[in-house]
Coordinates of C-alpha atoms and ligand atoms in Angstrom, one line a residue:
M1 CA -31.2 -76.5 -1.4
K2 CA -27.8 -75.2 -2.3
P3 CA -28.2 -73.1 -5.4
P4 CA -30.1 -70.1 -3.9
L5 CA -27.5 -69.5 -1.2
P6 CA -24.6 -68.1 -3.3
P7 CA -26.6 -65.3 -5.0
L8 CA -28.0 -64.4 -1.7
F9 CA -24.6 -64.2 -0.2
I10 CA -23.2 -62.2 -3.0
L11 CA -26.1 -59.8 -2.8
S12 CA -25.7 -59.4 0.9
I13 CA -21.9 -58.9 0.6
L14 CA -22.6 -56.2 -2.0
L15 CA -25.1 -54.6 0.2
L16 CA -22.7 -54.8 3.1
L17 CA -19.9 -53.2 1.2
S18 CA -22.1 -50.4 -0.1
T19 CA -23.3 -49.5 3.4
V20 CA -19.7 -49.6 4.7
N21 CA -18.8 -47.2 1.9
A22 CA -21.7 -45.0 2.7
A23 CA -20.7 -44.9 6.3
A24 CA -17.1 -44.3 5.5
S25 CA -17.9 -41.5 3.1
V26 CA -19.6 -39.5 5.8
P27 CA -16.6 -39.1 8.1
T28 CA -14.2 -38.5 5.2
K29 CA -16.2 -35.5 4.0
P30 CA -15.0 -33.1 6.7
T31 CA -11.4 -34.4 6.6
I32 CA -11.3 -33.6 2.9
I33 CA -11.6 -29.9 3.6
P34 CA -8.4 -29.6 5.6
A35 CA -6.7 -32.0 3.3
A36 CA -7.2 -29.9 0.2
P37 CA -4.9 -27.0 1.2
I38 CA -2.2 -29.6 2.1
E39 CA -2.3 -31.0 -1.3
V40 CA -1.8 -27.6 -3.0
P41 CA 1.7 -26.6 -1.8
P42 CA 3.6 -29.7 -3.1
T43 CA 2.8 -28.8 -6.7
P44 CA 6.0 -27.0 -7.8
S45 CA 5.5 -23.7 -9.5
P46 CA 7.3 -23.6 -12.8
T47 CA 7.2 -19.9 -12.8
S48 CA 10.5 -19.6 -11.0
A49 CA 12.3 -20.2 -14.2
P50 CA 12.4 -16.7 -15.8
S51 CA 15.3 -15.1 -14.1
Q52 CA 14.6 -11.6 -12.7
A53 CA 18.1 -10.5 -13.3
R54 CA 18.5 -7.6 -15.6
P55 CA 15.2 -7.3 -17.4
L56 CA 16.6 -4.4 -19.2
L57 CA 18.4 -6.8 -21.5
P58 CA 16.7 -6.8 -24.9
P59 CA 13.7 -9.1 -25.1
T60 CA 13.0 -11.0 -28.3
S61 CA 10.3 -8.5 -29.1
P62 CA 9.7 -5.2 -27.3
S63 CA 6.8 -6.1 -25.1
P64 CA 4.3 -3.4 -24.2
S65 CA 4.2 -4.4 -20.6
S66 CA 5.9 -3.5 -17.3
S67 CA 6.9 0.0 -16.2
S68 CA 4.4 1.8 -14.0
S69 CA 5.0 5.5 -14.5
P70 CA 5.1 6.8 -18.0
P71 CA 7.8 9.2 -18.7
P72 CA 6.9 12.8 -19.3
P73 CA 5.9 13.5 -22.9
P74 CA 8.5 14.8 -25.2
P75 CA 8.7 18.6 -25.4
S76 CA 7.5 18.5 -29.0
S77 CA 5.7 15.5 -30.4
S78 CA 7.8 15.7 -33.5
S79 CA 8.2 12.9 -36.0
S80 CA 11.6 14.1 -36.9
S81 CA 13.6 11.3 -38.5
N82 CA 17.1 12.4 -37.4
S83 CA 18.7 10.2 -34.8
L84 CA 20.3 10.4 -31.4
D85 CA 23.5 12.2 -30.8
P86 CA 26.2 9.5 -31.3
K87 CA 27.9 10.7 -28.1
Q88 CA 24.7 10.0 -26.1
L89 CA 24.3 6.7 -27.9
R90 CA 27.7 5.6 -26.7
A91 CA 26.9 6.9 -23.2
L92 CA 23.7 4.7 -23.2
Q93 CA 25.7 1.7 -24.3
S94 CA 28.3 2.3 -21.5
L95 CA 25.4 2.1 -19.1
N96 CA 24.3 -1.2 -20.5
I97 CA 21.1 0.2 -22.1
P98 CA 20.3 -1.6 -25.2
T99 CA 20.3 0.6 -28.3
F100 CA 19.4 -1.9 -31.0
K101 CA 16.1 0.0 -31.1
D102 CA 16.2 3.7 -31.7
P103 CA 16.0 5.2 -28.2
C104 CA 14.3 8.3 -29.7
K105 CA 11.5 6.3 -31.3
Q106 CA 8.4 6.2 -29.1
P107 CA 7.5 4.1 -27.3
S108 CA 11.1 3.3 -26.5
L109 CA 12.3 0.1 -25.1
H110 CA 10.7 -0.2 -21.6
N111 CA 9.8 3.5 -22.0
A112 CA 13.3 4.2 -20.6
T113 CA 14.2 7.0 -22.9
V114 CA 12.6 10.2 -24.4
C115 CA 14.4 12.6 -26.8
D116 CA 13.9 16.2 -27.9
S117 CA 13.7 17.1 -31.5
S118 CA 16.8 19.2 -32.0
E119 CA 18.9 19.3 -35.2
P120 CA 21.0 17.8 -36.6
F121 CA 21.0 15.3 -33.7
R122 CA 18.3 14.7 -31.2
H123 CA 19.1 14.7 -27.5
L124 CA 17.9 12.7 -24.5
V125 CA 15.6 14.6 -22.1
F126 CA 14.4 11.6 -20.1
L127 CA 16.3 8.5 -18.9
R128 CA 15.2 5.7 -16.6
L129 CA 17.8 3.2 -15.4
A130 CA 15.9 0.2 -14.0
N131 CA 17.0 -3.2 -12.7
C132 CA 20.7 -2.4 -13.2
S133 CA 23.2 -5.1 -12.7
E134 CA 25.7 -4.3 -10.0
D135 CA 28.6 -4.2 -12.5
V136 CA 27.2 -1.1 -14.3
A137 CA 29.2 1.9 -13.2
L138 CA 28.1 5.5 -13.6
S139 CA 30.9 7.3 -15.3
F140 CA 31.4 11.1 -15.1
T141 CA 32.1 11.1 -18.9
A142 CA 28.9 9.3 -19.7
L143 CA 26.9 11.6 -17.4
K144 CA 28.6 14.7 -18.9
S145 CA 27.4 13.7 -22.4
L146 CA 23.9 13.2 -21.0
S147 CA 23.7 16.7 -19.7
T148 CA 20.6 17.4 -21.8
L149 CA 18.5 15.3 -19.5
R150 CA 15.7 17.1 -17.7
S151 CA 14.5 14.0 -15.9
L152 CA 16.6 11.1 -14.6
E153 CA 15.3 8.1 -12.7
F154 CA 17.0 5.2 -11.0
V155 CA 14.8 2.3 -10.0
D156 CA 16.3 -0.8 -8.4
C157 CA 19.8 0.2 -9.4
P158 CA 22.2 -0.8 -6.7
I159 CA 25.1 1.2 -8.2
S160 CA 27.3 3.7 -6.5
P161 CA 26.5 7.4 -6.8
I162 CA 29.0 9.8 -8.2
R163 CA 29.2 13.6 -8.3
F164 CA 27.0 14.8 -11.2
P165 CA 28.6 17.2 -13.8
A166 CA 27.5 20.8 -13.4
D167 CA 25.8 20.8 -16.8
L168 CA 23.6 17.9 -15.8
V169 CA 22.8 19.6 -12.5
A170 CA 21.8 22.7 -14.3
S171 CA 19.6 20.8 -16.7
L172 CA 17.8 18.4 -14.3
R173 CA 14.3 19.3 -13.3
S174 CA 13.2 15.9 -12.0
F175 CA 15.2 13.3 -10.1
T176 CA 14.0 9.9 -8.9
C177 CA 15.9 7.4 -6.9
T178 CA 14.0 4.3 -5.7
N179 CA 15.9 1.6 -4.0
S180 CA 19.0 2.7 -5.9
L181 CA 22.4 4.3 -5.5
R182 CA 23.1 2.4 -2.2
R183 CA 23.2 5.5 0.0
L184 CA 23.0 9.2 -0.5
T185 CA 23.8 12.3 1.5
G186 CA 21.8 15.5 2.0
V187 CA 24.7 17.5 0.6
W188 CA 24.8 15.4 -2.6
L189 CA 21.1 15.9 -3.2
S190 CA 21.2 19.6 -2.3
R191 CA 23.3 20.3 -5.3
L192 CA 20.4 19.5 -7.6
E193 CA 19.2 23.1 -7.2
N194 CA 17.1 23.3 -10.4
L195 CA 14.7 20.5 -9.5
T196 CA 11.0 20.9 -9.4
D197 CA 10.5 17.2 -8.5
L198 CA 12.6 15.2 -6.1
S199 CA 11.7 11.6 -5.2
V200 CA 14.0 9.5 -3.0
S201 CA 12.7 6.4 -1.4
N202 CA 14.0 3.2 0.1
V203 CA 17.6 4.4 0.2
P204 CA 19.3 5.7 3.3
V205 CA 19.9 9.5 3.2
N206 CA 22.4 10.9 5.6
A207 CA 21.4 14.4 6.4
S208 CA 20.8 16.4 9.6
G209 CA 17.3 17.3 8.3
P210 CA 15.2 17.9 5.2
F211 CA 16.3 21.5 5.1
V212 CA 19.8 20.4 4.1
I213 CA 18.4 18.8 1.1
L214 CA 15.8 21.4 0.1
G215 CA 17.3 24.7 1.3
K216 CA 18.7 25.7 -2.1
M217 CA 16.0 24.3 -4.3
N218 CA 14.2 27.5 -5.3
I219 CA 11.7 26.1 -7.7
I220 CA 10.9 22.7 -6.0
K221 CA 7.3 21.7 -6.2
S222 CA 7.1 18.1 -5.1
V223 CA 9.4 16.3 -2.7
T224 CA 9.4 12.8 -1.5
V225 CA 12.1 11.5 0.9
S226 CA 10.6 8.4 2.3
N227 CA 11.9 5.3 4.0
A228 CA 15.2 7.0 4.0
N229 CA 16.2 7.0 7.7
L230 CA 16.1 10.8 7.5
T231 CA 16.7 12.5 10.8
G232 CA 16.1 16.0 12.1
F233 CA 13.2 18.4 12.3
F234 CA 10.5 19.7 9.9
P235 CA 12.0 22.8 8.2
R236 CA 10.8 26.2 9.3
H237 CA 11.2 27.6 5.8
L238 CA 10.1 25.8 2.7
N239 CA 9.4 26.9 -0.8
H240 CA 5.8 28.3 -0.9
N241 CA 5.3 26.6 -4.3
L242 CA 5.5 23.1 -2.8
T243 CA 2.4 21.1 -3.7
H244 CA 3.5 17.6 -2.4
I245 CA 5.6 16.7 0.6
D246 CA 6.2 13.1 1.6
F247 CA 8.6 12.5 4.4
S248 CA 7.0 9.2 5.5
G249 CA 9.0 6.4 7.1
N250 CA 11.8 8.4 8.6
T251 CA 12.9 9.4 12.1
L252 CA 12.0 13.1 12.0
K253 CA 11.1 14.5 15.4
G254 CA 9.9 17.7 17.1
K255 CA 6.8 19.8 16.5
L256 CA 5.3 20.9 13.3
P257 CA 6.3 24.6 12.9
T258 CA 3.4 27.0 12.6
S259 CA 5.1 28.3 9.4
I260 CA 4.0 25.1 7.7
T261 CA 0.6 26.7 7.2
L262 CA 2.2 29.2 4.9
L263 CA 2.4 26.5 2.2
E264 CA -0.9 27.5 0.6
N265 CA -0.3 25.5 -2.5
L266 CA 0.2 22.2 -0.6
E267 CA -2.1 19.5 -1.8
S268 CA -0.6 16.5 0.0
L269 CA 1.3 16.2 3.2
N270 CA 2.5 12.8 4.3
L271 CA 4.5 12.6 7.5
A272 CA 3.4 9.1 8.5
S273 CA 5.7 6.9 10.5
N274 CA 8.1 9.4 12.1
S275 CA 8.6 10.6 15.7
F276 CA 6.9 13.9 15.5
T277 CA 5.3 15.3 18.8
G278 CA 3.2 18.2 19.8
E279 CA -0.1 19.5 18.4
I280 CA -1.3 20.2 15.0
P281 CA -0.9 24.0 14.5
T282 CA -4.3 25.7 15.0
S283 CA -3.9 27.5 11.8
V284 CA -3.8 24.3 9.8
G285 CA -6.9 25.5 8.0
D286 CA -4.8 28.0 6.1
L287 CA -3.6 25.0 4.0
I288 CA -6.6 25.7 1.7
S289 CA -5.3 23.4 -1.2
L290 CA -4.8 20.4 1.0
Q291 CA -6.3 17.1 -0.2
N292 CA -4.3 14.5 1.6
L293 CA -3.1 14.8 5.2
S294 CA -1.4 11.8 6.9
L295 CA 0.2 12.2 10.3
A296 CA -0.3 8.5 11.1
S297 CA 2.1 6.6 13.4
N298 CA 3.7 9.5 15.2
S299 CA 3.4 10.9 18.7
F300 CA 1.2 13.9 18.0
S301 CA -1.2 15.0 20.8
G302 CA -3.9 17.5 21.5
S303 CA -7.2 17.7 19.8
I304 CA -8.3 18.1 16.1
P305 CA -8.1 21.8 15.4
E306 CA -11.4 23.4 14.4
S307 CA -9.8 25.2 11.4
I308 CA -9.5 21.9 9.6
S309 CA -13.2 22.4 8.7
A310 CA -12.0 25.3 6.5
I311 CA -10.1 23.1 4.1
P312 CA -12.6 22.7 1.3
G313 CA -11.1 19.9 -0.7
L314 CA -9.8 17.5 2.0
V315 CA -10.2 14.0 0.8
H316 CA -7.9 11.9 3.0
L317 CA -7.4 12.4 6.7
D318 CA -5.2 9.9 8.6
L319 CA -4.4 10.7 12.2
S320 CA -4.2 7.1 13.3
S321 CA -1.8 5.7 15.9
N322 CA -1.0 9.0 17.7
Q323 CA -2.0 10.4 21.1
F324 CA -4.7 12.7 19.9
N325 CA -7.3 13.4 22.5
G326 CA -10.5 15.4 23.1
T327 CA -13.8 14.7 21.4
I328 CA -14.2 14.0 17.8
P329 CA -15.5 17.2 16.1
S330 CA -18.9 16.8 14.4
F331 CA -17.8 19.2 11.6
L332 CA -15.9 16.4 10.0
S333 CA -19.2 15.0 8.9
E334 CA -19.9 18.2 7.1
M335 CA -16.8 18.1 5.0
K336 CA -18.1 17.2 1.6
S337 CA -15.0 15.9 0.0
L338 CA -13.9 13.6 2.8
K339 CA -13.5 10.0 1.7
Y340 CA -10.9 8.4 3.9
L341 CA -11.0 9.0 7.6
N342 CA -8.7 7.1 10.0
L343 CA -8.8 8.1 13.7
E344 CA -7.9 4.7 15.2
N345 CA -5.5 4.1 18.0
N346 CA -5.7 7.5 19.7
Q347 CA -7.2 8.8 23.0
F348 CA -10.4 10.3 21.8
H349 CA -13.3 10.3 24.2
G350 CA -17.0 11.0 24.3
V351 CA -19.7 10.2 21.9
M352 CA -18.7 9.7 18.3
P353 CA -20.7 12.3 16.4
F354 CA -21.3 10.4 13.1
N355 CA -24.4 8.9 11.8
G356 CA -24.9 6.0 9.3
S357 CA -25.4 8.1 6.2
F358 CA -22.1 9.9 6.8
L359 CA -20.2 6.6 7.4
K360 CA -21.8 5.1 4.3
R361 CA -20.5 8.0 2.2
L362 CA -16.9 7.3 3.2
E363 CA -14.8 4.8 1.3
M364 CA -12.7 4.1 4.4
F365 CA -13.4 4.8 8.1
R366 CA -11.5 3.5 11.1
I367 CA -12.1 4.4 14.8
K368 CA -11.1 1.4 16.9
G369 CA -8.4 1.6 19.6
N370 CA -10.0 4.6 21.4
S371 CA -11.0 3.1 24.7
N372 CA -12.9 6.1 26.1
L373 CA -14.9 6.7 22.9
C374 CA -18.4 5.3 22.3
Y375 CA -21.1 5.4 19.7
N376 CA -24.8 6.2 20.2
H377 CA -26.6 2.9 19.6
S378 CA -29.9 4.7 18.8
I379 CA -28.1 6.2 15.8
L380 CA -25.7 3.5 14.7
S381 CA -26.1 -0.2 14.5
S382 CA -23.8 -2.5 16.4
K383 CA -23.5 -4.4 13.1
L384 CA -21.1 -1.8 11.8
K385 CA -18.4 -3.4 14.1
L386 CA -16.7 -0.1 14.7
G387 CA -14.5 -1.6 17.4
I388 CA -15.7 0.8 20.1
A389 CA -18.3 0.4 22.8
P390 CA -21.9 1.7 22.7
C391 CA -22.6 4.7 25.0
D392 CA -24.6 4.7 28.2
R393 CA -27.1 7.5 28.9
H394 CA -24.3 9.7 30.1
G395 CA -22.2 9.3 27.0
L396 CA -19.7 7.0 28.5
P397 CA -18.6 3.6 27.1
L398 CA -21.1 1.0 28.3
S399 CA -18.8 -1.9 28.4
P400 CA -15.2 -2.4 27.6
P401 CA -14.7 -2.2 23.9
P402 CA -15.2 -5.6 22.2
A403 CA -12.0 -7.5 22.5
K404 CA -12.7 -9.3 19.3
D405 CA -10.1 -7.3 17.4
D406 CA -7.1 -9.3 18.5
S407 CA -8.7 -12.8 18.7
S408 CA -10.3 -15.3 16.3
A409 CA -12.6 -12.7 14.7
D410 CA -9.6 -11.0 13.1
E411 CA -9.7 -13.3 10.1
N412 CA -13.3 -12.3 9.5
S413 CA -12.8 -8.6 10.2
D414 CA -12.7 -7.7 6.5
Y415 CA -16.2 -9.2 5.9
D416 CA -17.6 -8.2 9.2
D417 CA -19.3 -5.0 8.0
S418 CA -22.3 -6.9 6.5
D419 CA -23.6 -9.1 9.3
G420 CA -22.3 -10.4 12.6
D421 CA -24.6 -13.4 12.5
D422 CA -22.7 -14.7 9.5
S423 CA -19.6 -15.5 11.4
S424 CA -21.5 -17.2 14.3
T425 CA -23.3 -19.5 11.9
H426 CA -20.0 -20.2 10.2
H427 CA -18.6 -21.3 13.6
K428 CA -21.6 -23.4 14.3
E429 CA -21.2 -25.2 11.0
S430 CA -17.7 -26.2 11.7
H431 CA -18.8 -27.5 15.1
N432 CA -21.6 -29.5 13.4
G433 CA -18.9 -31.3 11.3
P434 CA -17.8 -33.8 14.0
N435 CA -21.5 -34.4 15.0
K436 CA -22.3 -35.5 11.5
V437 CA -19.4 -37.9 11.4
V438 CA -20.6 -39.6 14.6
L439 CA -24.1 -39.8 13.3
G440 CA -22.9 -41.3 10.0
V441 CA -20.8 -43.9 11.7
A442 CA -23.7 -44.8 14.0
I443 CA -26.1 -45.2 11.1
G444 CA -23.6 -47.2 9.1
L445 CA -22.8 -49.6 12.0
S446 CA -26.4 -50.2 12.9
S447 CA -27.4 -50.9 9.3
I448 CA -24.5 -53.5 9.1
I449 CA -25.7 -55.2 12.3
F450 CA -29.3 -55.2 11.0
L451 CA -28.1 -56.7 7.7
I452 CA -26.2 -59.5 9.4
I453 CA -29.2 -60.4 11.6
F454 CA -31.4 -60.2 8.5
L455 CA -29.0 -62.5 6.5
V456 CA -28.8 -65.0 9.3
C457 CA -32.6 -65.1 9.5
M458 CA -32.8 -65.4 5.8
S459 CA -30.4 -68.3 5.6
K460 CA -32.2 -70.1 8.3
C461 CA -35.6 -69.5 6.7
C462 CA -34.4 -70.7 3.3
R463 CA -33.2 -74.1 4.5
Ligands
LIG501 C1 12.4 -4.8 -13.3 O1 12.2 -6.1 -12.7 C2 10.9 -6.3 -12.2 C3 10.8 -7.7 -11.6 O2 12.1 -8.2 -11.4 C4 9.8 -6.1 -13.3 O3 8.5 -6.3 -12.7 C5 10.0 -4.8 -13.9 O4 9.1 -4.6 -15.0 C6 11.4 -4.5 -14.4 N1 11.5 -3.2 -14.9 C7 12.0 -2.9 -16.0 C8 11.9 -1.4 -16.4 O5 12.6 -3.7 -16.7
LIG502 C1 5.1 3.1 -22.6 O1 4.2 4.2 -22.4 C2 3.0 4.1 -23.1 C3 2.2 5.4 -22.9 O2 2.3 5.8 -21.6 C4 2.2 2.9 -22.6 O3 1.0 2.7 -23.3 C5 3.1 1.6 -22.8 O4 2.5 0.5 -22.3 C6 4.5 1.8 -22.1 N1 5.3 0.7 -22.5 C7 6.1 0.1 -21.7 C8 7.0 -1.0 -22.2 O5 6.1 0.4 -20.5
LIG503 C1 19.5 26.4 -13.0 O1 19.1 26.7 -14.4 C2 19.5 28.0 -14.8 C3 19.0 28.2 -16.2 O2 17.7 27.6 -16.3 C4 21.0 28.2 -14.8 O3 21.3 29.5 -15.1 C5 21.5 27.9 -13.4 O4 22.9 28.0 -13.4 C6 21.0 26.5 -12.9 N1 21.5 26.3 -11.6 C7 22.4 25.4 -11.3 C8 22.7 25.3 -9.8 O5 22.9 24.7 -12.1
LIG504 C1 26.5 11.0 8.2 O1 27.3 12.1 7.9 C2 28.0 12.6 9.0 C3 28.7 13.9 8.7 O2 29.0 13.9 7.3 C4 29.1 11.5 9.4 O3 29.8 12.0 10.5 C5 28.3 10.3 9.8 O4 29.2 9.2 10.1 C6 27.4 9.8 8.7 N1 26.6 8.7 9.1 C7 26.5 7.6 8.4 C8 25.6 6.6 9.0 O5 27.1 7.4 7.4
LIG505 C1 19.5 4.7 10.4 O1 20.3 5.7 11.1 C2 20.8 5.2 12.3 C3 21.6 6.4 12.9 O2 21.1 7.6 12.5 C4 21.7 4.1 12.0 O3 22.3 3.6 13.2 C5 21.0 3.0 11.3 O4 21.8 1.9 10.9 C6 20.3 3.5 10.0 N1 19.5 2.5 9.4 C7 19.5 2.2 8.1 C8 18.6 1.2 7.6 O5 20.2 2.9 7.3
LIG506 C1 6.6 30.1 -7.4 O1 6.4 29.8 -8.8 C2 6.3 31.0 -9.6 C3 6.1 30.6 -11.0 O2 5.6 29.4 -11.1 C4 7.5 31.9 -9.4 O3 7.4 33.1 -10.1 C5 7.7 32.2 -8.0 O4 8.9 32.9 -7.8 C6 7.8 30.9 -7.2 N1 7.8 31.2 -5.8 C7 8.7 30.7 -5.0 C8 8.7 31.1 -3.5 O5 9.6 30.0 -5.4
LIG507 C1 -4.1 10.9 -1.7 O1 -4.8 9.8 -1.0 C2 -5.4 8.9 -1.9 C3 -6.2 7.9 -1.2 O2 -5.4 7.3 -0.2 C4 -4.3 8.2 -2.7 O3 -4.8 7.3 -3.6 C5 -3.5 9.3 -3.5 O4 -2.4 8.7 -4.2 C6 -3.0 10.4 -2.5 N1 -2.4 11.4 -3.3 C7 -1.2 11.9 -3.0 C8 -0.8 13.0 -3.8 O5 -0.6 11.6 -2.0
LIG508 C1 -5.0 16.3 25.7 O1 -3.6 16.3 25.5 C2 -2.9 17.5 25.8 C3 -1.5 17.4 25.5 O2 -1.0 16.1 25.8 C4 -3.1 17.8 27.3 O3 -2.5 19.0 27.7 C5 -4.6 17.9 27.6 O4 -4.8 18.0 29.0 C6 -5.3 16.6 27.1 N1 -6.8 16.9 27.2 C7 -7.6 15.9 27.6 C8 -9.0 16.3 27.6 O5 -7.2 14.8 27.9
LIG509 C1 -26.3 12.6 9.3 O1 -25.4 13.7 9.6 C2 -25.3 14.6 8.6 C3 -24.2 15.6 9.0 O2 -24.2 15.8 10.4 C4 -26.7 15.3 8.5 O3 -26.6 16.3 7.5 C5 -27.7 14.3 8.1 O4 -29.0 14.9 8.1 C6 -27.7 13.2 9.1 N1 -28.5 12.1 8.6 C7 -29.4 11.5 9.3 C8 -30.2 10.4 8.7 O5 -29.6 11.8 10.5
LIG510 C1 -28.4 9.3 21.2 O1 -29.2 9.8 20.2 C2 -30.5 10.0 20.7 C3 -31.4 10.4 19.4 O2 -30.7 11.4 18.7 C4 -30.5 11.1 21.7 O3 -31.8 11.4 22.2 C5 -29.6 10.7 22.9 O4 -29.4 11.8 23.8 C6 -28.2 10.3 22.3 N1 -27.5 9.7 23.4 C7 -26.3 10.1 23.8 C8 -25.6 9.5 24.9 O5 -25.7 11.1 23.1

């Protein structure tokens, strides 16, 4: 009998193919996972097209986007219809600032200008130059006609600084220079005596110390000189009206003078990433207005002064990456405003005095990198992954602190807080992958062999 054979063969081949496919699909499954990220990069991103050069050029329509910090509000929110002083209009044009839209009408283009409401012509009180092209030159004449400015900002403007006209110096209350003006000197900045706000960042400032800059600024309230390669010492005398000091990211050195605690209006002190040494003045608690204190990444030593407990509104305390020692004071957990506490990478020892309800209240807490510090495991769960060892009965670290920080666990560290078992099951799963492949191949192969035997038997039977 010949007719029954072909359908049987076709059927068997189909069966065979399907089992081969099924077997093949099992091993491909795990390989698809690593393959996916490889496929992503080749797709070229078409977003590189819009050039980032000179976004201050007029866009087709003034878009209400960009710009992070809004300019100070105009002195009077007048709706006066008179227009900008023609001299100032020409000065703006000479600085490549588009004036097709009335610079006095709010919101101005990129919020770069704000005017007063004087008669017969209005005058500029705020000007922000951002994303300048390098061929823009500051001219003395232009700046002289802009001497009504009370606030002047340079953001990403790699143009050369020039000496400011005396009228502009007298008028300016706020000066910002972010990644602009190539390089500045302390003497150049110190002329801006009438400032209440000074902010210089990401530009080298050549000065023998912050005092050179601030010494003659009698009404200064807020000063930022950060990432400026500023050298020297923390000034002994500073204006008592200062509320914000940010000297982070420089090479300042020496001790903090005790006189710093006279700055009773100080709300924020950021000295992170400098080379300061010595101890925190014991009278630091006199800074009763302080909310933010960062001394991170310096070489401070000694213990946390007890007077810190007297600062009622302290929200943010960052002492990380110094050589602080002693025990961690338990009064920290009684400071009601505290939200961010970073004590990592120091030389604290003893039993960490915090319980779970305190740590839960904090928005950020870091303690790792203190090899002689331990936690009481009858109070705190090891699942918190604090990065320090549990204590023995004598309050000493039981085992060397978990070395997981610098190894494979790093990638999971952001999610670790919830449950440690998660990561281990995750690892198990990835190890299960190859086993499943082997199993799939084995099942596939054995079913093929079984099928062939079955077909051979069938064809013999049918004859
Ligand atoms: C400057 O350019 C950056 C990106 O190049 C952009 O995000 C920013 O909004 C621009 N600022 C202004 C004021 O045009
Ligand atoms: C200008 O400032 C206003 C008010 O602060 C804000 O709503 C608007 O988005 C800003 N526009 C631009 C272009 O930055
Ligand atoms: C500061 O402003 C006052 C008036 O507000 C003025 O008399 C004085 O000359 C200004 N100082 C400087 C250095 O321009
Ligand atoms: C900083 O200023 C001093 C004195 O004005 C000068 O001798 C020195 O060369 C300047 N340093 C740099 C890096 O420009
Ligand atoms: C920082 O200052 C030192 C000398 O004070 C100088 O050698 C170095 O080039 C400066 N770095 C920058 C980025 O300006
Ligand atoms: C602090 O500011 C007040 C007014 O705000 C002023 O009268 C006083 O002179 C200032 N003190 C210092 C030390 O500049
Ligand atoms: C104070 O710290 C908080 C939290 O890190 C931060 O958001 C805020 O900008 C800081 N304030 C000042 C004035 O530095
Ligand atoms: C803490 O550091 C200070 C200054 O480095 C040192 O004098 C003191 O002995 C240290 N105390 C402890 C308990 O290590
Ligand atoms: C945790 O510590 C705080 C401050 O020391 C204390 O007020 C609170 O009662 C403690 N909570 C528990 C559950 O022990
Ligand atoms: C840990 O806490 C328990 C309960 O509060 C206490 O009895 C024990 O002495 C503490 N252990 C250490 C080393 O502080």
